[in-house]
XYZ file of C-alpha atoms in Angstrom:
628
model
C 122.669 160.756 86.716
C 119.804 162.576 85.044
C 116.756 162.488 87.310
C 114.063 163.135 84.693
C 113.150 159.469 84.943
C 113.592 158.274 88.513
C 115.085 154.794 88.832
C 115.492 152.342 91.627
C 118.808 150.620 91.031
C 118.854 146.884 91.675
C 121.294 144.140 90.793
C 119.896 141.817 88.175
C 121.174 138.306 88.884
C 118.941 135.895 87.034
C 117.028 134.104 88.412
C 117.180 136.255 91.568
C 115.410 139.109 89.835
C 112.617 136.695 88.966
C 112.249 135.886 92.642
C 111.853 139.564 93.532
C 108.888 139.843 91.224
C 107.501 136.437 92.178
C 107.310 137.483 95.775
C 105.185 140.506 94.919
C 102.067 138.415 94.431
C 102.556 134.835 95.502
C 99.823 132.258 94.929
C 97.534 130.697 97.471
C 98.212 127.041 98.227
C 96.265 123.985 99.358
C 97.446 120.521 100.328
C 97.531 117.789 97.706
C 95.867 114.496 98.583
C 98.568 112.296 97.007
C 99.096 109.408 99.447
C 101.368 107.169 97.347
C 103.601 105.160 99.766
C 107.195 106.348 99.585
C 110.421 104.424 100.175
C 112.937 105.641 102.766
C 114.935 108.625 101.642
C 118.131 110.399 102.689
C 117.776 113.418 104.962
C 119.564 116.503 103.634
C 119.016 118.494 106.849
C 120.008 117.328 110.347
C 117.448 115.904 112.764
C 117.394 119.242 114.578
C 116.800 121.173 111.367
C 115.691 124.312 113.205
C 119.081 124.560 114.882
C 120.886 124.319 111.531
C 119.471 127.570 110.150
C 121.497 130.738 110.437
C 120.324 134.303 109.930
C 122.023 136.476 107.311
C 121.949 140.269 107.141
C 122.614 142.162 110.370
C 121.166 140.115 113.240
C 119.617 142.385 115.801
C 119.352 145.272 113.346
C 117.633 143.721 110.323
C 116.011 140.718 111.971
C 115.873 138.487 115.037
C 115.311 134.743 115.434
C 114.480 132.523 118.382
C 113.340 128.957 118.970
C 109.989 128.671 120.754
C 107.579 126.000 121.967
C 104.279 125.789 120.110
C 101.022 123.925 120.500
C 100.494 121.994 117.292
C 99.788 118.252 116.964
C 102.400 117.993 114.195
C 105.242 119.823 115.983
C 106.199 121.187 119.364
C 108.967 123.622 118.476
C 109.263 126.356 115.889
C 111.702 128.958 114.696
C 110.311 132.467 115.027
C 111.824 135.061 112.686
C 111.082 138.735 113.110
C 111.955 141.171 110.295
C 112.649 144.575 111.821
C 113.044 146.753 108.745
C 112.498 146.518 105.006
C 115.794 145.810 103.197
C 116.637 146.378 99.562
C 115.713 142.873 98.376
C 113.888 139.814 99.769
C 117.170 137.879 99.883
C 118.986 140.579 101.896
C 117.622 138.864 105.001
C 117.250 135.101 104.990
C 117.583 131.909 106.955
C 119.869 129.320 105.385
C 121.062 125.836 106.242
C 123.622 123.727 104.322
C 122.925 120.177 103.204
C 124.507 117.277 105.134
C 124.508 114.665 102.331
C 125.377 114.653 98.620
C 122.830 115.156 95.857
C 122.952 113.954 92.251
C 121.546 115.821 89.277
C 117.959 114.731 88.676
C 117.375 113.400 92.196
C 113.783 113.770 93.412
C 113.717 115.940 96.540
C 110.816 116.717 98.874
C 110.759 119.727 101.178
C 108.228 119.678 104.019
C 107.580 122.410 106.566
C 104.884 124.212 108.539
C 104.596 127.971 108.766
C 102.260 130.695 109.969
C 102.021 134.470 110.285
C 102.319 136.027 113.730
C 102.541 139.693 112.827
C 102.170 141.229 109.383
C 103.159 144.478 107.710
C 100.559 143.909 104.994
C 96.933 145.026 104.991
C 95.955 141.450 104.183
C 97.414 140.231 107.471
C 99.642 137.779 105.599
C 103.402 137.438 105.728
C 105.767 136.613 102.894
C 108.621 134.216 102.448
C 110.110 131.966 99.771
C 111.557 128.457 99.846
C 114.803 128.219 97.868
C 117.154 125.297 97.203
C 120.328 126.543 95.568
C 124.042 126.125 95.067
C 125.837 127.499 98.131
C 128.119 129.776 96.098
C 127.941 131.967 93.016
C 126.169 131.765 90.624
C 123.676 130.298 93.150
C 121.905 128.127 90.581
C 118.473 127.243 91.892
C 116.583 123.965 91.717
C 113.445 125.563 93.165
C 112.380 129.094 94.095
C 108.830 129.105 95.374
C 107.200 132.229 96.847
C 104.687 131.863 99.638
C 102.123 134.050 101.336
C 101.075 132.777 104.737
C 98.092 133.515 106.951
C 97.666 133.289 110.701
C 96.877 129.562 110.841
C 99.529 126.867 110.655
C 99.862 125.630 107.073
C 101.745 122.562 105.892
C 103.732 122.855 102.684
C 105.195 119.996 100.671
C 107.276 121.000 97.654
C 108.801 118.310 95.403
C 111.508 119.264 92.919
C 114.449 117.839 90.983
C 118.062 118.729 91.694
C 119.546 120.707 88.815
C 123.179 119.697 89.450
C 125.425 117.382 91.441
C 126.231 118.724 94.922
C 128.598 117.401 97.534
C 127.449 117.565 101.150
C 127.394 121.233 102.137
C 127.637 122.459 98.535
C 123.924 123.287 98.391
C 121.616 124.959 100.875
C 118.051 125.747 101.843
C 117.079 129.412 102.062
C 113.976 130.995 103.578
C 113.630 134.622 102.525
C 112.675 137.226 105.132
C 113.467 140.530 103.428
C 110.009 142.109 103.438
C 108.073 144.713 105.374
C 108.422 144.288 109.156
C 106.722 140.991 110.003
C 106.972 137.950 112.237
C 106.785 134.428 110.821
C 107.218 130.976 112.371
C 108.593 127.801 110.784
C 108.424 124.250 112.109
C 108.663 120.635 111.017
C 111.385 121.405 108.489
C 112.774 118.489 106.499
C 114.344 117.922 103.102
C 114.417 114.303 101.899
C 116.278 112.981 98.864
C 114.454 110.071 97.184
C 117.086 109.684 94.480
C 115.987 108.823 90.964
C 113.810 105.786 91.688
C 110.826 107.951 92.679
C 108.953 110.103 90.166
C 108.227 113.697 91.089
C 104.596 113.068 90.204
C 104.432 110.446 92.991
C 105.597 112.857 95.681
C 102.993 114.803 97.660
C 102.664 118.390 96.546
C 101.043 121.493 97.959
C 99.038 122.673 95.012
C 98.931 126.293 93.924
C 95.769 128.291 93.562
C 95.170 131.919 92.730
C 92.294 134.281 93.021
C 90.187 133.889 89.932
C 91.042 130.233 89.237
C 87.484 129.191 90.098
C 85.393 128.185 87.037
C 82.663 130.612 88.083
C 84.987 133.526 88.942
C 83.244 136.793 87.920
C 86.129 137.964 85.739
C 85.494 135.131 83.262
C 82.044 136.317 82.191
C 83.286 139.898 81.777
C 86.284 138.686 79.734
C 84.018 136.629 77.460
C 81.854 139.679 76.836
C 84.888 141.805 75.960
C 86.186 139.113 73.608
C 82.825 139.016 71.838
C 82.865 142.809 71.556
C 86.491 143.487 70.606
C 87.763 140.327 68.900
C 84.866 139.531 66.588
C 83.085 141.193 63.684
C 79.939 140.713 61.608
C 80.340 138.950 58.285
C 77.666 139.188 55.589
C 77.895 137.198 52.352
C 75.615 138.061 49.443
C 75.367 135.345 46.764
C 74.064 136.484 43.365
C 73.799 135.286 39.811
C 75.350 136.961 36.788
C 72.530 139.513 36.706
C 73.113 140.459 40.325
C 69.924 138.796 41.529
C 70.067 136.990 44.885
C 70.387 133.213 44.961
C 68.302 131.581 47.648
C 69.460 128.401 49.470
C 73.048 128.662 48.259
C 75.402 126.741 50.535
C 78.027 128.953 52.199
C 81.116 127.798 54.091
C 83.215 130.185 56.164
C 86.706 128.919 56.995
C 89.128 130.922 59.098
C 92.755 130.800 57.947
C 94.608 133.171 60.279
C 93.974 135.375 63.298
C 94.294 139.143 63.101
C 95.499 138.989 66.726
C 99.230 138.292 66.949
C 100.091 134.794 68.168
C 103.857 134.485 67.928
C 107.041 132.986 69.270
C 110.751 133.615 69.472
C 112.936 131.534 67.178
C 116.620 130.703 67.014
C 117.966 131.460 63.557
C 121.123 129.393 64.100
C 119.085 126.298 64.868
C 117.125 126.758 61.647
C 120.241 126.157 59.575
C 122.734 124.369 61.857
C 120.246 121.540 62.433
C 118.553 121.727 59.025
C 117.054 118.423 57.923
C 117.136 116.751 61.332
C 113.808 115.357 62.660
C 113.575 117.966 65.418
C 114.420 120.758 63.003
C 111.731 119.621 60.595
C 109.220 119.349 63.436
C 110.256 122.761 64.733
C 109.663 124.436 61.366
C 106.440 122.521 60.745
C 104.945 123.456 64.113
C 106.017 127.065 63.840
C 104.244 127.558 60.525
C 101.179 125.716 61.791
C 100.810 127.579 65.087
C 102.140 131.125 64.760
C 101.653 134.265 62.698
C 104.560 136.350 64.033
C 108.209 135.643 64.814
C 110.969 137.362 66.741
C 114.644 136.493 66.783
C 115.800 135.411 70.227
C 119.373 136.715 70.189
C 120.799 137.371 66.723
C 119.369 140.889 66.385
C 120.663 142.134 69.718
C 123.620 144.444 69.226
C 126.432 141.945 70.011
C 124.685 139.397 67.784
C 124.183 141.877 64.969
C 127.907 142.659 64.973
C 128.536 139.017 63.934
C 128.232 138.764 60.105
C 127.101 135.131 60.385
C 124.154 136.169 62.539
C 123.134 138.837 60.049
C 123.227 136.293 57.221
C 121.177 133.774 59.197
C 118.628 136.396 60.254
C 118.064 137.421 56.648
C 117.667 133.770 55.597
C 115.105 133.189 58.354
C 113.190 136.343 57.400
C 113.051 135.141 53.791
C 111.882 131.682 54.908
C 109.208 133.257 57.116
C 108.080 135.523 54.274
C 107.564 132.490 52.035
C 105.281 131.160 54.765
C 103.479 134.480 55.225
C 104.866 135.076 58.729
C 106.281 138.535 59.548
C 109.328 139.097 61.774
C 109.641 141.736 64.484
C 112.993 143.216 65.510
C 114.467 142.730 68.989
C 116.272 144.961 69.891
C 118.136 148.078 68.835
C 119.513 149.135 72.219
C 119.690 147.298 75.542
C 121.399 150.051 77.486
C 123.188 148.112 80.250
C 126.882 147.298 79.956
C 126.172 143.569 80.229
C 124.205 143.635 76.956
C 126.410 145.933 74.897
C 129.447 144.958 72.801
C 132.286 143.946 75.095
C 129.830 143.217 77.902
C 131.387 144.069 81.300
C 134.960 143.890 80.013
C 136.932 147.000 80.982
C 140.321 145.921 79.608
C 140.621 147.615 76.206
C 143.162 145.038 75.045
C 140.670 142.226 75.700
C 137.668 144.063 74.256
C 138.778 146.340 71.409
C 135.164 146.808 70.308
C 133.717 147.054 73.786
C 131.773 150.211 74.466
C 132.659 150.409 78.126
C 136.351 149.773 77.521
C 136.552 152.413 74.823
C 134.541 154.909 76.827
C 136.741 154.512 79.909
C 139.921 154.691 77.827
C 138.801 157.858 76.046
C 137.710 159.462 79.302
C 141.139 158.818 80.806
C 142.924 160.052 77.695
C 140.807 162.959 76.377
C 138.400 163.772 79.193
C 134.764 163.067 79.990
C 133.251 165.426 77.417
C 135.080 163.774 74.513
C 134.281 160.322 75.816
C 130.564 161.123 76.095
C 130.526 162.531 72.559
C 132.139 159.357 71.233
C 129.727 157.111 73.147
C 126.654 159.004 71.969
C 127.811 158.843 68.342
C 128.719 155.152 68.573
C 125.266 154.239 69.884
C 123.357 156.374 67.397
C 125.459 155.029 64.523
C 124.584 151.489 65.565
C 120.848 152.180 65.805
C 120.868 153.819 62.390
C 122.965 151.032 60.852
C 120.875 148.162 62.203
C 117.482 149.741 61.513
C 118.629 150.555 57.970
C 119.987 147.042 57.398
C 116.629 145.473 58.280
C 114.500 148.211 56.701
C 111.431 146.649 55.128
C 112.256 143.255 56.629
C 110.635 143.630 60.061
C 107.212 144.831 61.134
C 108.361 146.576 64.301
C 111.311 147.180 66.620
C 111.914 147.024 70.326
C 113.917 150.223 70.154
C 114.871 150.196 73.841
C 114.869 147.167 76.116
C 114.562 147.045 79.920
C 115.387 150.636 80.906
C 114.464 150.006 84.552
C 117.454 147.801 85.313
C 119.636 148.734 82.337
C 120.422 152.427 82.259
C 124.200 152.726 82.080
C 124.008 154.805 78.901
C 121.254 157.081 80.239
C 123.274 157.649 83.421
C 126.158 158.949 81.301
C 124.337 160.650 78.438
C 121.145 161.810 80.162
C 117.599 160.539 79.820
C 116.847 162.652 76.746
C 119.161 160.402 74.767
C 116.298 157.875 74.827
C 114.206 160.301 72.777
C 117.058 160.573 70.299
C 117.215 156.762 69.948
C 113.551 156.555 69.000
C 113.797 159.397 66.500
C 116.834 157.868 64.786
C 115.144 154.449 64.576
C 111.999 155.994 63.100
C 113.944 157.957 60.522
C 115.915 154.879 59.474
C 112.865 152.594 59.137
C 109.740 154.772 59.010
C 107.355 151.947 58.044
C 108.125 149.857 61.114
C 106.385 150.452 64.469
C 108.677 151.396 67.323
C 108.231 149.949 70.808
C 109.618 150.339 74.282
C 109.979 146.964 76.032
C 110.414 145.908 79.653
C 109.795 143.030 82.033
C 107.981 142.725 85.353
C 105.059 145.034 84.599
C 102.405 142.316 84.743
C 104.050 140.674 87.758
C 102.731 143.393 90.064
C 106.167 144.879 90.749
C 104.977 148.339 91.824
C 108.317 150.143 91.622
C 108.983 148.689 88.186
C 105.511 149.608 86.968
C 105.803 153.202 88.147
C 109.147 153.581 86.421
C 107.681 152.228 83.188
C 104.710 154.584 83.274
C 106.979 157.568 83.941
C 109.448 156.555 81.225
C 106.731 156.197 78.593
C 105.192 159.537 79.564
C 108.609 161.192 79.519
C 109.299 159.904 76.014
C 105.914 160.972 74.701
C 106.182 164.408 76.312
C 109.554 164.893 74.613
C 108.222 163.923 71.195
C 109.706 160.448 70.905
C 107.856 158.367 68.268
C 106.907 155.585 70.677
C 104.266 153.589 68.797
C 103.776 150.565 71.031
C 104.296 149.231 74.543
C 106.004 145.878 75.028
C 105.604 143.806 78.195
C 107.807 140.732 78.358
C 105.877 138.511 80.807
C 108.590 136.110 81.941
C 106.585 134.606 84.783
C 107.843 132.686 87.770
C 105.512 131.283 90.389
C 103.985 134.752 90.354
C 100.345 134.082 89.619
C 98.967 137.602 89.638
C 95.176 137.339 89.681
C 93.547 137.855 86.257
C 91.546 140.806 87.571
C 94.785 142.467 88.646
C 96.357 141.807 85.239
C 93.439 143.613 83.655
C 93.813 146.577 86.011
C 97.485 146.946 85.052
C 96.607 146.713 81.350
C 93.903 149.333 81.866
C 96.487 151.769 83.164
C 98.913 151.053 80.314
C 95.993 151.459 77.930
C 95.602 155.089 78.982
C 98.568 155.889 76.729
C 96.358 154.955 73.739
C 99.159 152.839 72.285
C 98.969 149.174 71.280
C 100.270 146.775 73.926
C 102.172 143.656 72.884
C 103.093 140.760 75.172
C 106.579 140.205 73.813
C 108.253 137.329 75.699
C 105.748 135.077 77.450
C 106.836 132.038 79.430
C 106.419 130.726 82.954
C 108.841 128.841 85.177
C 107.262 126.928 88.039
C 107.637 123.369 89.365
C 104.001 122.448 88.751
C 102.916 121.835 85.134
C 99.266 121.858 86.209
C 99.677 125.327 87.723
C 101.384 126.577 84.564
C 98.600 125.138 82.452
C 95.849 126.737 84.522
C 97.551 130.071 84.816
C 98.675 130.490 81.218
C 95.141 129.597 80.138
C 93.635 132.287 82.356
C 96.434 134.752 81.589
C 95.759 134.298 77.863
C 92.003 134.736 78.288
C 92.429 137.910 80.325
C 95.001 139.426 77.969
C 93.088 138.461 74.798
C 90.008 140.132 76.253
C 91.729 143.486 76.748
C 91.093 145.848 73.813
C 94.514 147.538 74.036
C 96.463 144.308 73.538
C 97.367 143.417 69.959
C 99.131 140.120 70.519
C 101.019 137.580 72.610
C 104.475 136.337 71.645
C 106.006 133.403 73.519
C 109.719 133.340 74.222
C 110.039 129.945 72.578
C 107.546 127.084 72.384
C 109.577 123.839 72.637
C 111.666 122.624 75.599
C 114.400 121.475 73.233
C 115.179 125.079 72.335
C 114.134 127.195 75.290
C 116.301 129.347 77.552
C 114.658 127.890 80.694
C 113.960 124.410 79.302
C 110.377 125.162 80.248
C 108.584 126.297 77.102
C 104.858 127.010 77.170
C 103.696 124.410 74.631
C 105.864 121.329 74.024
C 108.138 119.089 76.066
C 111.418 118.013 74.483
C 109.762 114.900 73.015
C 107.130 117.157 71.399
C 104.349 115.981 73.683
C 101.925 118.744 74.604
C 102.045 120.192 78.098
C 98.842 121.152 79.954
C 99.573 124.761 79.013
C 100.004 123.723 75.379
C 96.692 121.900 75.361
C 94.959 124.905 76.898
C 96.523 127.282 74.359
C 95.592 125.066 71.407
C 92.006 124.821 72.626
C 91.694 128.584 73.020
C 93.385 129.739 69.822
C 92.298 127.018 67.397
C 88.982 125.948 68.901
C 87.198 128.436 71.123
C 88.588 131.475 69.272
C 88.505 130.035 65.762
C 85.580 130.516 63.375
C 84.356 127.829 60.994
C 80.715 128.210 60.029
C 78.330 127.150 57.318
C 74.715 127.683 56.309
C 72.427 128.600 53.445
C 71.417 131.953 52.049
C 68.038 133.522 52.737
C 65.471 134.513 50.124
C 67.488 137.702 49.800
C 70.574 135.611 48.903
C 72.249 136.526 52.154
C 74.151 134.557 54.793
C 75.240 136.219 58.032
C 77.564 135.085 60.788
C 79.904 136.564 63.352
C 83.552 135.557 63.429
C 86.908 136.226 65.015
C 88.919 138.893 63.245
C 91.348 137.615 60.664
C 91.774 136.047 57.236
C 89.120 133.760 55.742
C 88.219 131.668 52.761
C 84.542 131.898 51.815
C 83.063 129.181 49.604
C 79.610 129.369 48.024
C 77.888 126.542 46.138
C 74.809 127.044 43.978
C 73.373 125.362 40.878
C 76.170 122.805 40.833
C 78.844 125.493 40.784
C 81.339 126.377 43.535
C 83.295 129.552 44.026
C 85.889 130.373 46.723
C 87.138 133.871 47.551
C 89.485 135.238 50.236
C 88.286 137.803 52.746
C 89.608 139.789 55.677
C 87.295 140.372 58.606
C 88.019 143.540 60.588
C 86.309 144.923 63.652
C 83.984 147.144 61.629
C 82.637 144.046 59.881
C 82.635 142.957 56.258
C 80.049 142.574 53.510
C 81.190 140.337 50.668
C 79.520 139.523 47.344
C 80.045 136.211 45.580
C 78.667 136.378 42.031
C 78.182 133.365 39.817
C 78.719 134.275 36.152
């Protein structure tokens, strides 16, 4: 393995990888006041729940547990868990207990427990854990994965959630993660009650999430508003004259914004565009996309395995043409995702089963002709693909994610060396020189320090070696990880030192609380929009009916707006949208200040009306409207 770009290898098992990042900066919590009377439910943990939990890892080496007596009006016993050393992942050490009764998909469940910090390895004095309800065997599908930070006082947590699948008794389990810096944490009053499907989740008590900076008067808000005024707006001057060029006083001027210069986009599914064409949801999907967004990205069809399917290529081209007719550009995602799981043939190593699989062919050639020949073949196969795909879409996309997720996907770099990444960028640039070429990764704005450091080093390495990296992509698949807005801005500041545009490429957020998602995505959007290095935000889908997590940022499946959707609409099309009108001065001049983008300017004088288009850039714009 080439060590020019140091990597920390981890196993990416979605959604486990999301949990790792979520735990890096868990939100603060406060008790909800919901006191709706509840019917009896079915206990999913035994009466002595503390005794049902077992410690994983290496008891005595990684961690220790004991049951203790405590002085608390709500409980008299607690389970004390002491983490002795930092493992590789938060789930390497955990407490788990199997369910004792069956669960049906969609059942409303309520977890209740108390916890406190006894000894912390953090400067804050807090300890970390996470409450997980999951299938008790692979693939460990999770109904809830909530990170927690806990202080020294007893705190009560109540977490309602819906079961994702049917589970027989013992087929699901509760996990409490302990795999953090050496710490001691106590749990008590543990229960998990199943209220079936006669109780709404909204009627169950909930410990609400808060984060630093949520407060309406938080200092970061004023600073963000000032940056938005400075970086996202420009001065617009309209001079209205007659045919002789003399100013017309008291002419009526209307300024109407048509489109933002800032990128507001979303992923789309090209197959859905045509497979469901003409259906009500398809029509709504197209209608809303054109109304709300000014940039698109294909969710899967342009990834290498998708590109190899001729049907996907045909559909992608059709979508690009449809978008072009609606004045919406497409970006390309992606040319190379360098982990075996995302390359043709995926993880298949049997050449007979995967005749086009890279890994299968590489291993077969290495066994037959030796490692040198196999490496040469692999390098050529990858570069041929990048050249072929970039050439095929030349002139059809605005930009490319040339390389995706190098932190956790580096199988090709491990074989071919890190400098092959430079080669990939150069080939992509040569094949489509008018497109901008990005590196893209996840977890950078989730305060995952190791991931961030790797990203910084990788970008610097590429630039030092002459790679034409022209933009930095940050995916922003959020879990319950509500990193404070001020911290988001600090991370963006550091990325901004590269003097490259930053694009949020795949925004969404998965958390059990719609109100939390609404608050956080509002504040996330404000903070990111205020940063001068950021050129846009692209959601990874906008409607629950066609979203990889069934938890899109804007619309539920019935097309009703979520709290996050309402917040986004208010920001983009209200607070950050310019419509103005007034009359010209004696000098025939009307001045205003507007958000950067495309406009229609209408002037009315002497019974005549004239409308002209205009683009407002940061340096401002002076426009003359002359009446002949």
